[in-house]
Amino acid sequence: MRRSVLALVVSFTLVGLMFIGNVALAQPVVKIGAIFPLTGASAATGVKLKYAVEVAEEIINGLHPDIDVPLARTSGLPKLSGARVQFVFADHQGNPEIAKSEAERLIQNEKVVALIGCYQSSATKPASAVAERYGVPFIAGSSSSAALTERGLKWFMRIAPNDDMETKFFFDYLKFLNQNYNAGIKRVGVVFIDNEYGVHAAEMVDKWIETYKKDGFELAARIKYPTTVSNVDTEVQRVKAARLDAIFHASYIADITQFVKGYRAYDVTPKAVLNYCGGFQDPKFLENLGRDANYFSGSNAIASSLFAKMEVAKRINDLYKPKAGVDIDGPTIEDFSSALVMADAINEAGSTDPARVLEVLKTKTFYAPYFVSGKVKFDDKGQNEYSASVMVQVLNGVYEAVWPVEFKTAEPVPAFPPWRSR
């Protein structure tokens, strides 16, 4: 059965329930599929993303007048007779083929009206292609491969800044360090995992270096490593030989942990290491590396140090932390946002009809005070026009916001101290 027909069936069911006049007996439910890596190498991150979506579900279906986000002050979706939202979770295990089959299962068997996920860009790509085929709205929260929004898809949108935006953000930050701290950063290298996420991050460095050459930057190394890497000694020695001032990393938590240990072992001391979304943003980075995590930097949609400035993010974290045991981080709040924005769009449409939901997604500016930008709006390609990121640096074991200056919670340290003096 095609999605449009299914959506009509769901809509008619909702309307029918209204006329029955006994909503309490059969509260309508709107199902949204959520696909994450709940087992496998990225399971720790995937489970946290699930917790964040569960928090969104709790806010949508409950009454939370003290949280200033859409749908918090009402119970359910008010424009759909108070229908409850149910996120139906699926596990892609970090496998693109499973992501594809799970998207298909959620649409055909679970009758979800929309999809969110899948964290890893390599999984988001096939899952969103399935959604496109069925005409189902899909919002990726934290997948960052720039290529995802370059496919001409009609039904795909993304919350997180993509690698294109992040790479420009990185170079602008390095310029800031050079201009304001006399950092002397010139030789830049990119170290990246050989998958959708890493390869496209590296391609964005290839693109933006041409713009920033006039500022004195040069691309001095391009180091790719396999997705199954278990020892990074060879790659670390290549980094050392390249004598880099700054390293851009596109790595997951297990990989970046290995690299940091390798940098210490081989006494690799660049002035700056900037990480795309992925492993660095995971608080396990601090847990895995202890004091060795200090001075590493990267883009992040939120940091606990910002809670004092962002009350809404703090309130969301108050619900999230008891589940996860750690503060909410960048990818998790981006996937929280994907859940809330999708529910907000369905409510605004007053229907689960995919075309009406898509129209809202394409035209509305969504209120998102848990991001520094405060809003989400998708452009013609489905990319959120407003960057959710600040530059954070680990200082004394805390992710501190260091740039842009208006969000600064601490002064940046523009150059790594030698390992032997830490």
JSON list of N, CA and C in Angstrom, two decimals, residues 3 32 39 86 113 122 134 141-142 159 170 175 184 206 222 238 275 285 287 303 373 382 387 420 422:
[
{"chain": "A", "resi": 3, "resn": "ARG", "atom": "N", "xyz": [2.28, 5.03, 0.70]},
{"chain": "A", "resi": 3, "resn": "ARG", "atom": "CA", "xyz": [2.27, 5.83, 1.92]},
{"chain": "A", "resi": 3, "resn": "ARG", "atom": "C", "xyz": [1.13, 6.83, 1.96]},
{"chain": "A", "resi": 32, "resn": "ILE", "atom": "N", "xyz": [6.41, 7.35, 14.72]},
{"chain": "A", "resi": 32, "resn": "ILE", "atom": "CA", "xyz": [7.56, 7.87, 13.98]},
{"chain": "A", "resi": 32, "resn": "ILE", "atom": "C", "xyz": [8.71, 6.89, 14.19]},
{"chain": "A", "resi": 39, "resn": "THR", "atom": "N", "xyz": [23.32, -1.54, 18.75]},
{"chain": "A", "resi": 39, "resn": "THR", "atom": "CA", "xyz": [24.34, -2.54, 19.06]},
{"chain": "A", "resi": 39, "resn": "THR", "atom": "C", "xyz": [25.50, -2.29, 18.10]},
{"chain": "A", "resi": 86, "resn": "GLN", "atom": "N", "xyz": [4.48, 8.17, 19.30]},
{"chain": "A", "resi": 86, "resn": "GLN", "atom": "CA", "xyz": [5.27, 7.00, 19.71]},
{"chain": "A", "resi": 86, "resn": "GLN", "atom": "C", "xyz": [6.45, 6.84, 18.75]},
{"chain": "A", "resi": 113, "resn": "VAL", "atom": "N", "xyz": [4.80, 7.16, 10.12]},
{"chain": "A", "resi": 113, "resn": "VAL", "atom": "CA", "xyz": [4.46, 8.21, 9.16]},
{"chain": "A", "resi": 113, "resn": "VAL", "atom": "C", "xyz": [5.66, 9.08, 8.84]},
{"chain": "A", "resi": 122, "resn": "SER", "atom": "N", "xyz": [26.78, 6.90, 6.78]},
{"chain": "A", "resi": 122, "resn": "SER", "atom": "CA", "xyz": [26.76, 5.74, 5.89]},
{"chain": "A", "resi": 122, "resn": "SER", "atom": "C", "xyz": [25.48, 4.93, 6.06]},
{"chain": "A", "resi": 134, "resn": "TYR", "atom": "N", "xyz": [9.34, 5.81, -0.72]},
{"chain": "A", "resi": 134, "resn": "TYR", "atom": "CA", "xyz": [7.97, 5.67, -0.22]},
{"chain": "A", "resi": 134, "resn": "TYR", "atom": "C", "xyz": [7.27, 7.02, -0.03]},
{"chain": "A", "resi": 141, "resn": "GLY", "atom": "N", "xyz": [19.24, 13.84, 12.44]},
{"chain": "A", "resi": 141, "resn": "GLY", "atom": "CA", "xyz": [19.63, 14.77, 13.49]},
{"chain": "A", "resi": 141, "resn": "GLY", "atom": "C", "xyz": [21.10, 15.12, 13.43]},
{"chain": "A", "resi": 142, "resn": "SER", "atom": "N", "xyz": [21.97, 14.09, 13.47]},
{"chain": "A", "resi": 142, "resn": "SER", "atom": "CA", "xyz": [23.39, 14.35, 13.67]},
{"chain": "A", "resi": 142, "resn": "SER", "atom": "C", "xyz": [24.29, 13.84, 12.56]},
{"chain": "A", "resi": 159, "resn": "ILE", "atom": "N", "xyz": [19.33, 18.35, 10.55]},
{"chain": "A", "resi": 159, "resn": "ILE", "atom": "CA", "xyz": [19.46, 19.37, 11.58]},
{"chain": "A", "resi": 159, "resn": "ILE", "atom": "C", "xyz": [20.90, 19.86, 11.72]},
{"chain": "A", "resi": 170, "resn": "PHE", "atom": "N", "xyz": [35.86, 25.66, 10.99]},
{"chain": "A", "resi": 170, "resn": "PHE", "atom": "CA", "xyz": [37.20, 25.33, 11.50]},
{"chain": "A", "resi": 170, "resn": "PHE", "atom": "C", "xyz": [38.23, 26.35, 11.01]},
{"chain": "A", "resi": 175, "resn": "LYS", "atom": "N", "xyz": [41.78, 31.11, 11.88]},
{"chain": "A", "resi": 175, "resn": "LYS", "atom": "CA", "xyz": [42.09, 32.52, 11.59]},
{"chain": "A", "resi": 175, "resn": "LYS", "atom": "C", "xyz": [41.95, 33.37, 12.86]},
{"chain": "A", "resi": 184, "resn": "GLY", "atom": "N", "xyz": [50.13, 31.28, 14.90]},
{"chain": "A", "resi": 184, "resn": "GLY", "atom": "CA", "xyz": [51.08, 30.85, 13.88]},
{"chain": "A", "resi": 184, "resn": "GLY", "atom": "C", "xyz": [50.72, 29.52, 13.23]},
{"chain": "A", "resi": 206, "resn": "ASP", "atom": "N", "xyz": [39.50, 19.70, 1.11]},
{"chain": "A", "resi": 206, "resn": "ASP", "atom": "CA", "xyz": [40.05, 19.96, -0.24]},
{"chain": "A", "resi": 206, "resn": "ASP", "atom": "C", "xyz": [39.41, 21.19, -0.86]},
{"chain": "A", "resi": 222, "resn": "ARG", "atom": "N", "xyz": [46.93, 14.34, 4.08]},
{"chain": "A", "resi": 222, "resn": "ARG", "atom": "CA", "xyz": [45.59, 13.79, 3.90]},
{"chain": "A", "resi": 222, "resn": "ARG", "atom": "C", "xyz": [45.69, 12.31, 4.23]},
{"chain": "A", "resi": 238, "resn": "ARG", "atom": "N", "xyz": [52.64, 8.96, 10.26]},
{"chain": "A", "resi": 238, "resn": "ARG", "atom": "CA", "xyz": [52.49, 9.83, 9.08]},
{"chain": "A", "resi": 238, "resn": "ARG", "atom": "C", "xyz": [52.12, 11.26, 9.51]},
{"chain": "A", "resi": 275, "resn": "ASN", "atom": "N", "xyz": [37.94, 18.57, 15.79]},
{"chain": "A", "resi": 275, "resn": "ASN", "atom": "CA", "xyz": [37.20, 17.34, 15.48]},
{"chain": "A", "resi": 275, "resn": "ASN", "atom": "C", "xyz": [35.82, 17.66, 14.93]},
{"chain": "A", "resi": 285, "resn": "PHE", "atom": "N", "xyz": [34.84, 10.43, 25.42]},
{"chain": "A", "resi": 285, "resn": "PHE", "atom": "CA", "xyz": [36.16, 10.95, 25.07]},
{"chain": "A", "resi": 285, "resn": "PHE", "atom": "C", "xyz": [36.91, 11.35, 26.35]},
{"chain": "A", "resi": 287, "resn": "GLU", "atom": "N", "xyz": [36.08, 10.28, 29.41]},
{"chain": "A", "resi": 287, "resn": "GLU", "atom": "CA", "xyz": [36.17, 9.07, 30.25]},
{"chain": "A", "resi": 287, "resn": "GLU", "atom": "C", "xyz": [37.32, 8.19, 29.78]},
{"chain": "A", "resi": 303, "resn": "ALA", "atom": "N", "xyz": [27.22, 22.17, 25.19]},
{"chain": "A", "resi": 303, "resn": "ALA", "atom": "CA", "xyz": [28.21, 21.74, 26.18]},
{"chain": "A", "resi": 303, "resn": "ALA", "atom": "C", "xyz": [27.64, 22.08, 27.54]},
{"chain": "A", "resi": 373, "resn": "SER", "atom": "N", "xyz": [21.80, 29.05, 17.93]},
{"chain": "A", "resi": 373, "resn": "SER", "atom": "CA", "xyz": [21.13, 29.81, 16.87]},
{"chain": "A", "resi": 373, "resn": "SER", "atom": "C", "xyz": [19.67, 30.07, 17.21]},
{"chain": "A", "resi": 382, "resn": "GLY", "atom": "N", "xyz": [17.24, 20.81, 1.98]},
{"chain": "A", "resi": 382, "resn": "GLY", "atom": "CA", "xyz": [16.92, 20.11, 3.22]},
{"chain": "A", "resi": 382, "resn": "GLY", "atom": "C", "xyz": [17.91, 20.36, 4.35]},
{"chain": "A", "resi": 387, "resn": "SER", "atom": "N", "xyz": [23.38, 27.28, 11.82]},
{"chain": "A", "resi": 387, "resn": "SER", "atom": "CA", "xyz": [24.34, 26.40, 12.46]},
{"chain": "A", "resi": 387, "resn": "SER", "atom": "C", "xyz": [24.04, 26.27, 13.94]},
{"chain": "A", "resi": 420, "resn": "ARG", "atom": "N", "xyz": [55.09, 16.06, 27.68]},
{"chain": "A", "resi": 420, "resn": "ARG", "atom": "CA", "xyz": [55.93, 15.81, 28.86]},
{"chain": "A", "resi": 420, "resn": "ARG", "atom": "C", "xyz": [55.70, 16.82, 29.98]},
{"chain": "A", "resi": 422, "resn": "ARG", "atom": "N", "xyz": [52.65, 18.03, 30.82]},
{"chain": "A", "resi": 422, "resn": "ARG", "atom": "CA", "xyz": [51.27, 18.02, 31.32]},
{"chain": "A", "resi": 422, "resn": "ARG", "atom": "C", "xyz": [51.20, 17.40, 32.72]}
]
